[in-house]
GROMACS .gro file of C-alpha atoms in nm:
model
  324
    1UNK     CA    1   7.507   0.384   4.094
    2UNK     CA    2   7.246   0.621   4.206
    3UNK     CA    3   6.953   0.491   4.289
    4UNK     CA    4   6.559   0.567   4.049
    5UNK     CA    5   6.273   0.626   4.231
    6UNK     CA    6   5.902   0.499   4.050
    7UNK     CA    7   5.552   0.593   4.191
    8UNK     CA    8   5.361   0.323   4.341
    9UNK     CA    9   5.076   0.193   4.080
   10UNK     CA   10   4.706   0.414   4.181
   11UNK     CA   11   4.558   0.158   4.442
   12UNK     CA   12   4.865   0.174   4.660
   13UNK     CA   13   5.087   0.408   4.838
   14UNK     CA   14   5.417   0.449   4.979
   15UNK     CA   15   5.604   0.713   5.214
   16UNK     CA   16   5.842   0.936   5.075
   17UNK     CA   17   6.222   0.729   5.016
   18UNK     CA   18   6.104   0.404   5.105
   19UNK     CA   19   6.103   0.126   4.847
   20UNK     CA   20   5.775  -0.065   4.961
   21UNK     CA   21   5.396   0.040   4.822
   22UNK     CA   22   5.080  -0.061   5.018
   23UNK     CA   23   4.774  -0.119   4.906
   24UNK     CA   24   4.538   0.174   4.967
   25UNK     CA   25   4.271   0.087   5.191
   26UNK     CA   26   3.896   0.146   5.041
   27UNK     CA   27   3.629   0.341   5.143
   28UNK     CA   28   3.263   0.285   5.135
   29UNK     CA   29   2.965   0.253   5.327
   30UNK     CA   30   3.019  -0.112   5.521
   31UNK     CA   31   2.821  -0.324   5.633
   32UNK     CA   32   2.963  -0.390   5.981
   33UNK     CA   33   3.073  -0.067   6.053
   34UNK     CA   34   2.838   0.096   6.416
   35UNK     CA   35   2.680   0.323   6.186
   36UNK     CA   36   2.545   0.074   5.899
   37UNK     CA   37   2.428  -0.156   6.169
   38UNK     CA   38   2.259   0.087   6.367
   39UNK     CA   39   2.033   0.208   6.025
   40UNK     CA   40   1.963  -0.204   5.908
   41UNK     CA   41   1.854  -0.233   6.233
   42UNK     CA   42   1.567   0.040   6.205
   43UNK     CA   43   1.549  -0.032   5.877
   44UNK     CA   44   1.427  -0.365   5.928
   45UNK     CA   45   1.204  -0.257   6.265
   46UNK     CA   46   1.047  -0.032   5.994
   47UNK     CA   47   0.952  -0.337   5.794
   48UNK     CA   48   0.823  -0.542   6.044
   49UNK     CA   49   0.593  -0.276   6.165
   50UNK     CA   50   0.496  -0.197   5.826
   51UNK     CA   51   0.403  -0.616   5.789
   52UNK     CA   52   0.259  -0.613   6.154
   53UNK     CA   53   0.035  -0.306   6.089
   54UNK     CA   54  -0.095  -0.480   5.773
   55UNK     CA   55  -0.154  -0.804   5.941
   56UNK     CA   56  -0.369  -0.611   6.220
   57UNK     CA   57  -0.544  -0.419   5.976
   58UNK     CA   58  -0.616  -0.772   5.755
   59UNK     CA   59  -0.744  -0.918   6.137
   60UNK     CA   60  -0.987  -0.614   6.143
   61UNK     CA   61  -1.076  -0.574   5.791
   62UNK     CA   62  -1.448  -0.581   5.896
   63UNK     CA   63  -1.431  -0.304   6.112
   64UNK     CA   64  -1.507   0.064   6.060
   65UNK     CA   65  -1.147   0.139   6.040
   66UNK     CA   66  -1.088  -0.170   5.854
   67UNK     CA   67  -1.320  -0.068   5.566
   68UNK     CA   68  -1.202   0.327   5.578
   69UNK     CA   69  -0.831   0.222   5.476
   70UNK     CA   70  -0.993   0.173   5.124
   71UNK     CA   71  -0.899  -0.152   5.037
   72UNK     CA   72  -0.635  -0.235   4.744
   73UNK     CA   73  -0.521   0.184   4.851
   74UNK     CA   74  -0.397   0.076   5.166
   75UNK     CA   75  -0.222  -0.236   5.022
   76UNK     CA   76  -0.021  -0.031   4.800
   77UNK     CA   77   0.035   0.231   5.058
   78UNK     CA   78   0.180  -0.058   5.273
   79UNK     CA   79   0.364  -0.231   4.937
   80UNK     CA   80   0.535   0.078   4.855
   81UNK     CA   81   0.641   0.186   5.253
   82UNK     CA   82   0.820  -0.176   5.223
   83UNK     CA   83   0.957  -0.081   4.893
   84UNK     CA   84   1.112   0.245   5.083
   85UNK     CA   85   1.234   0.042   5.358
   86UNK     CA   86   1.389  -0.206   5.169
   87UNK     CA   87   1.586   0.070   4.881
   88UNK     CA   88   1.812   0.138   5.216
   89UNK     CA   89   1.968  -0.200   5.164
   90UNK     CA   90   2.112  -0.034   4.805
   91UNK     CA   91   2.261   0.189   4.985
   92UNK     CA   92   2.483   0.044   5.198
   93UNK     CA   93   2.778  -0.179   5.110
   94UNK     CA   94   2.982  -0.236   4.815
   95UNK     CA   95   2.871  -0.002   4.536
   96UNK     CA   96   2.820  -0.171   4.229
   97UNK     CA   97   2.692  -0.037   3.847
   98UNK     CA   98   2.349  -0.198   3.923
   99UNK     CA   99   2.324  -0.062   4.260
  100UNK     CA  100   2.434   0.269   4.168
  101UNK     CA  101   2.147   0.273   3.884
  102UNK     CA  102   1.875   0.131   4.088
  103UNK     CA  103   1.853   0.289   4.453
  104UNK     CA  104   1.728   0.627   4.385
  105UNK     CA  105   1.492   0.528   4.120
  106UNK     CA  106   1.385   0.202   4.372
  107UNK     CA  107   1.311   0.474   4.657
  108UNK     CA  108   1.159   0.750   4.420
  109UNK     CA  109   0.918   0.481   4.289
  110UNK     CA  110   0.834   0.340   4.630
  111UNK     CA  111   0.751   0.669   4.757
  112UNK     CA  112   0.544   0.779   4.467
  113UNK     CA  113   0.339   0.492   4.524
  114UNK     CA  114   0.309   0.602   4.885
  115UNK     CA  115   0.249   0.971   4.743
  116UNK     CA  116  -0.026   0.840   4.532
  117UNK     CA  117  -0.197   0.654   4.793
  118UNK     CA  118  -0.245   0.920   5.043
  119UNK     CA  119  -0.375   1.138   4.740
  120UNK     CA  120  -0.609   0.833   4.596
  121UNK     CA  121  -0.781   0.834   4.954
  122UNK     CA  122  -0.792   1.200   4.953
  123UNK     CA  123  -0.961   1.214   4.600
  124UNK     CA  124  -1.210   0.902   4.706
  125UNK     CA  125  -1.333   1.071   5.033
  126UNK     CA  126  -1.397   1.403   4.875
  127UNK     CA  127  -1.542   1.228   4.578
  128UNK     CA  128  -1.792   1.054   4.838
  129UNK     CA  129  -1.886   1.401   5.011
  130UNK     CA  130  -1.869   1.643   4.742
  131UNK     CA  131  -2.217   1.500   4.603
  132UNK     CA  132  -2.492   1.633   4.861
  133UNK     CA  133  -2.772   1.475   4.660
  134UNK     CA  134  -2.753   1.124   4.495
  135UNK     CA  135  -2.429   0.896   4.450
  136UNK     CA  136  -2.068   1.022   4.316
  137UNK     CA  137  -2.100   0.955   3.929
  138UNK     CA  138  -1.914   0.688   3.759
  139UNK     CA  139  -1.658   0.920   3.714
  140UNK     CA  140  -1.600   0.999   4.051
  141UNK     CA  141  -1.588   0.667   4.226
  142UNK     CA  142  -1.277   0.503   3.970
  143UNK     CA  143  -1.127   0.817   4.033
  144UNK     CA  144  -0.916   0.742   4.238
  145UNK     CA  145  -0.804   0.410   4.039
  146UNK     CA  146  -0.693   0.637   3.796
  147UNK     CA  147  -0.456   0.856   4.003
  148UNK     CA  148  -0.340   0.518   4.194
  149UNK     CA  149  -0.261   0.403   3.845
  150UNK     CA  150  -0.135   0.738   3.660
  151UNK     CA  151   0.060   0.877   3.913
  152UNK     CA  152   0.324   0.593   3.943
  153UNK     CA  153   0.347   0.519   3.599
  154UNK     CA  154   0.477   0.882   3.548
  155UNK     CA  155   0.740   0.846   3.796
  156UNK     CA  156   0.839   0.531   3.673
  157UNK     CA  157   0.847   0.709   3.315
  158UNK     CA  158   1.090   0.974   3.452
  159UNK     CA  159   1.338   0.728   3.625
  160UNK     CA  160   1.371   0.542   3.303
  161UNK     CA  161   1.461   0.822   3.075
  162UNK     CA  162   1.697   0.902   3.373
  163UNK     CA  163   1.890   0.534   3.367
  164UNK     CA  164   1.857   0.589   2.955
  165UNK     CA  165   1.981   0.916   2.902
  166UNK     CA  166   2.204   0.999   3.197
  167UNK     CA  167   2.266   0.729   3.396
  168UNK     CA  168   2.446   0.679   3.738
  169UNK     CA  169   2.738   0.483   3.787
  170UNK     CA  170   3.016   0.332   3.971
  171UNK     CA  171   3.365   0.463   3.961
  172UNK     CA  172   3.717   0.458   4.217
  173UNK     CA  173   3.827   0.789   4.331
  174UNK     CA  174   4.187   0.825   4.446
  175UNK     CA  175   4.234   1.153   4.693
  176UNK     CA  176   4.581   1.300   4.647
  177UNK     CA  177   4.824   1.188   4.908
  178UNK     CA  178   4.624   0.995   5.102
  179UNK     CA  179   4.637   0.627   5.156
  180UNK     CA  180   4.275   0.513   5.114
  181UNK     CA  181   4.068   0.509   4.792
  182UNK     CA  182   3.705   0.575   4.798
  183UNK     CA  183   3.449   0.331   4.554
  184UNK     CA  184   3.185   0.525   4.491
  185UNK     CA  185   2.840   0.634   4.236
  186UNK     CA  186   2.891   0.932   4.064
  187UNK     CA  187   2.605   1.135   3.821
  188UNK     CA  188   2.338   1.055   4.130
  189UNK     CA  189   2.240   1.376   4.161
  190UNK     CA  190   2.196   1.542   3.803
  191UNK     CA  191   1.942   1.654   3.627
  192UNK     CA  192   1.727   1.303   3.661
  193UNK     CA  193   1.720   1.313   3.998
  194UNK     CA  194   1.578   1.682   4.019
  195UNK     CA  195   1.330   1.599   3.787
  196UNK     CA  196   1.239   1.229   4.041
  197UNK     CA  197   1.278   1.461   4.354
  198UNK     CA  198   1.093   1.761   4.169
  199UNK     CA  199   0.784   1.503   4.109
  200UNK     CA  200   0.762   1.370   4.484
  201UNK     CA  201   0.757   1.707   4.601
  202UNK     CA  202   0.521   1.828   4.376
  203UNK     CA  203   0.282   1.543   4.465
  204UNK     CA  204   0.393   1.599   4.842
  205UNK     CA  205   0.239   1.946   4.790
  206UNK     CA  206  -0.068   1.764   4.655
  207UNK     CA  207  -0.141   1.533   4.940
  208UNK     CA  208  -0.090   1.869   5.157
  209UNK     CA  209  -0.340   2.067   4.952
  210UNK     CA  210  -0.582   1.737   4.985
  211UNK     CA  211  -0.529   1.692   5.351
  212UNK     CA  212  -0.656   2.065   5.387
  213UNK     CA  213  -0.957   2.029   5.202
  214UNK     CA  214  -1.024   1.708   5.402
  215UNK     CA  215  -0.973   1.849   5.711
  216UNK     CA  216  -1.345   1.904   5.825
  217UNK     CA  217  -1.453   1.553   5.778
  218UNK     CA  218  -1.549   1.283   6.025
  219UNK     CA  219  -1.226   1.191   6.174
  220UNK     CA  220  -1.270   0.810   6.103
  221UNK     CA  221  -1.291   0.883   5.695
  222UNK     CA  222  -1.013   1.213   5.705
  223UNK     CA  223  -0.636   1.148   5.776
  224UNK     CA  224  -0.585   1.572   5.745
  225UNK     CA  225  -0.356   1.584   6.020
  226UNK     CA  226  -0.165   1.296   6.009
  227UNK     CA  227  -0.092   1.357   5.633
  228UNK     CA  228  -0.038   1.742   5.693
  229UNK     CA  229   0.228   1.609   5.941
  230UNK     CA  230   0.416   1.366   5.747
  231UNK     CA  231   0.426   1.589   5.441
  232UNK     CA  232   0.580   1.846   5.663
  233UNK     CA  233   0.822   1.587   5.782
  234UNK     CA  234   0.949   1.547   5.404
  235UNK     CA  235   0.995   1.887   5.320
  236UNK     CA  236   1.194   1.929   5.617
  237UNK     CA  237   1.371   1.669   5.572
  238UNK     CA  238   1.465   1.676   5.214
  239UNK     CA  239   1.498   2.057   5.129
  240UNK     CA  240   1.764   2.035   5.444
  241UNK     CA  241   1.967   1.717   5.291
  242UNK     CA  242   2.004   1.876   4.957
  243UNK     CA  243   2.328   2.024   5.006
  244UNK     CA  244   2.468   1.704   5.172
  245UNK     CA  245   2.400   1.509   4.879
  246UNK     CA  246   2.542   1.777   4.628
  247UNK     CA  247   2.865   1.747   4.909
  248UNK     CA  248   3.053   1.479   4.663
  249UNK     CA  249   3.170   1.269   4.993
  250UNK     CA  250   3.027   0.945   4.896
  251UNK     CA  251   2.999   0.829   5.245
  252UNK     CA  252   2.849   1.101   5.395
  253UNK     CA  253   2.593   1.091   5.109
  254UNK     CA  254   2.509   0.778   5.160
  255UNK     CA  255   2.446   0.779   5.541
  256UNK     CA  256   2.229   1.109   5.497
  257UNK     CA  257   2.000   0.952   5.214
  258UNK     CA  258   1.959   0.649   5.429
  259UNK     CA  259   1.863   0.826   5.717
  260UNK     CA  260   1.634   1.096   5.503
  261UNK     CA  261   1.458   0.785   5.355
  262UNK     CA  262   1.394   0.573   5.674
  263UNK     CA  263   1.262   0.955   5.814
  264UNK     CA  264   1.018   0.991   5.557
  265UNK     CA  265   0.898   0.593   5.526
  266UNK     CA  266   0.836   0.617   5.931
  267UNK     CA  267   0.655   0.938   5.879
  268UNK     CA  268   0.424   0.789   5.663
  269UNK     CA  269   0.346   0.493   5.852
  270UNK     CA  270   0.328   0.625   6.239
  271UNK     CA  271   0.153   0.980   6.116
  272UNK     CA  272  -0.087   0.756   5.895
  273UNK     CA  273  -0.154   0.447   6.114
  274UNK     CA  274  -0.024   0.419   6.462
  275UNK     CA  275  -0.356   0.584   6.572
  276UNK     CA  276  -0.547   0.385   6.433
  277UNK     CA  277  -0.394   0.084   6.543
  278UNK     CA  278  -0.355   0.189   6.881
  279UNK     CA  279  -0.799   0.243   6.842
  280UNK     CA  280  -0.803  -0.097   6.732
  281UNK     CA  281  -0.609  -0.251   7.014
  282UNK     CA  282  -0.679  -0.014   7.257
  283UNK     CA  283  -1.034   0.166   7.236
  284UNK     CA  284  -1.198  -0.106   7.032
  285UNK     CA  285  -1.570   0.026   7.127
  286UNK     CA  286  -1.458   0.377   6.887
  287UNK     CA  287  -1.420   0.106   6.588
  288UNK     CA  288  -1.771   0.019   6.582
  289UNK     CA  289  -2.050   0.119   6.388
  290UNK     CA  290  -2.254   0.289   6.669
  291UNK     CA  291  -1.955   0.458   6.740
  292UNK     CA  292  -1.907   0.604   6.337
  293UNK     CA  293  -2.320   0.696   6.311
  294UNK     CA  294  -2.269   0.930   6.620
  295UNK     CA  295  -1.945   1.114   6.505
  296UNK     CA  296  -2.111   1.089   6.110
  297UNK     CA  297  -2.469   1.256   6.297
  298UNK     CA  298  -2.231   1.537   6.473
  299UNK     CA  299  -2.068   1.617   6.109
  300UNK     CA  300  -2.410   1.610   5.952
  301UNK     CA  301  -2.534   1.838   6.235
  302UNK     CA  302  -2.242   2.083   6.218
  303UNK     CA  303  -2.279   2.102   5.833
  304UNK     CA  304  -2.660   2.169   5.859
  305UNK     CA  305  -2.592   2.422   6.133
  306UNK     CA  306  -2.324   2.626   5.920
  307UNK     CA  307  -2.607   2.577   5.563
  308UNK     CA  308  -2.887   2.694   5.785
  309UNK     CA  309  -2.648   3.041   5.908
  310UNK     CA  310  -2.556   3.118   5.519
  311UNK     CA  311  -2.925   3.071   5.439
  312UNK     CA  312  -3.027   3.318   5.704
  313UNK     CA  313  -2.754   3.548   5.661
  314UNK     CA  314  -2.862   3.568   5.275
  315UNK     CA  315  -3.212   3.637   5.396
  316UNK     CA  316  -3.118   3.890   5.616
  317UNK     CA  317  -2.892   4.054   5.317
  318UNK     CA  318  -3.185   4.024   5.100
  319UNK     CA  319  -3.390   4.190   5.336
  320UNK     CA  320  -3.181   4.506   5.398
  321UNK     CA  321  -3.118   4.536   5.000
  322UNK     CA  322  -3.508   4.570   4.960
  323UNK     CA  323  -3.585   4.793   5.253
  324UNK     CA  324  -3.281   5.050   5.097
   0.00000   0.00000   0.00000
């Protein structure tokens, strides 16, 4: 009798004229693989410094530098850099329907939080200096409550119709002739997640724009160049990962997003903070108030300086008008 050949069912594999099938192994992002240990690891260094850089800020909270973070802005800038931290964990493992769903709008919401931080600080210390003569308005000083508040809430807004209209999930892909199969989350990176990504960069282009107009304020109220530098770090970052995560290969995907995310949640706390903790440890007598009336004097004097040239250049202008 001659012999009938059947193809092994989808999860396993066989080679050609043999009568045994295998189960196909699966592919995914583990948990114990080098790789995956080597990014938990700095993912959770990343929180701990995030929690020790709060705690040392709470110890100091009476201090110059203490009473420049602004407050409930630097408790949501810290909230949402542990939010960043922690949408890693999402990423690696098993994916699942809810993980699939949740990690991109988890991270895009953590980081519009940070986003909208940075820029609430921006808008509050320009509110404070833009008004030469009297107090900010009551306008002006909730300001920045507003954009702390607003900002988020639109982000959030986006990832939702995202999950509603178009959502990500969870499927097995079976490569053709090969003996693994690869668990993966498919419709990631559509049209929701440009419009997510589209928003953080837009606001990442704020918090540049802000950090320039900051930038010739006392050093102890401006971040300029610690902002300028971690908003350079995220366009890098991201505009060079793009085509990785349009790739398709799951893992490679995955590994790239972690490592773009951890990139831009370290940016924003060592280009925002390590400074200033290393003052507070290190150079304690520049976090005193002596310290912040002598650079604030050296501002004022530089800004009366540069009002007292214009005035005389106008004169001098004026001058030469009337004698033509």
């Amino acid at each position: 009798a001659l012999e009938s050949c059947w193809s092994c069912p989808q999860d396993e594999w066989s080679h050609g004229g043999q009568a045994s099938c295998w189960k196909k192994a699966v592919v995914y992002l583990f948990w114990s693989e080098p790789t995956s240990v080597v990014l938990i690891m700095l993912t959770l260094v990343g929180m701990a410094l995030t929690v020790s850089v709060t705690a040392l800020y709470v110890k100091h909270i009476d201090t110059p530098i203490g009473k420049a973070a602004g407050g409930p802005i630097f408790y949501c800038h810290m909230a949402s850099l542990l939010g960043s931290f922690a949408s890693v964990f999402l990423f690696v493992g098993e994916p699942t329907g809810w993980k699939c769903k949740l990690r991109w709008p988890a991270f895009g919401v953590s980081f519009t939080l940070c986003l909208a931080s940075i820029l609430a600080k921006c808008v509050r210390i320009l509110a404070a200096f833009a008004t030469p003569v009297g107090r900010p308005t009551k306008l002006q000083t909730s300001l920045y409550l507003i954009v702390l508040g607003i900002l988020p809430t639109l982000q959030c807004i986006i990832c939702f119709l995202w999950l509603l209209l178009d959502s990500p999930g969870v499927r097995r892909s079976y490569p053709r002739k090969a003996d693994y199969l690869v668990i993966e989350c498919f419709n990631e990176t559509g049209i929701g997640f440009s419009f997510s990504m589209g928003y953080l960069c837009a606001l990442a282009f704020c918090c540049l724009t802000a950090a320039i107009k900051t930038h010739s304020l006392p050093k102890i109220f401006s971040d300029s160049q610690g902002i300028s530098l971690m908003m350079v770090t995220f366009f890098a970052v991201w505009l060079s990962v793009m085509p990785a995560l349009e790739s398709g290969k799951e893992r490679m995907v995955d590994m790239v997003a972690v490592v773009s995310i951890l990139l831009s949640s370290y940016s924003g706390l060592a280009f925002l903070f390590f400074q200033r903790c290393y003052v507070m440890l290190f150079r304690p007598h520049r976090n005193t108030t002596e310290w912040i009336k002598k650079t604030t004097y050296a501002y004022c004097q530089k800004v009366a300086s540069k009002a007292n040239l214009i005035i005389q250049l106008d004169r001098s202008t004026t001058t030469t008008d009337m004698s033509a």
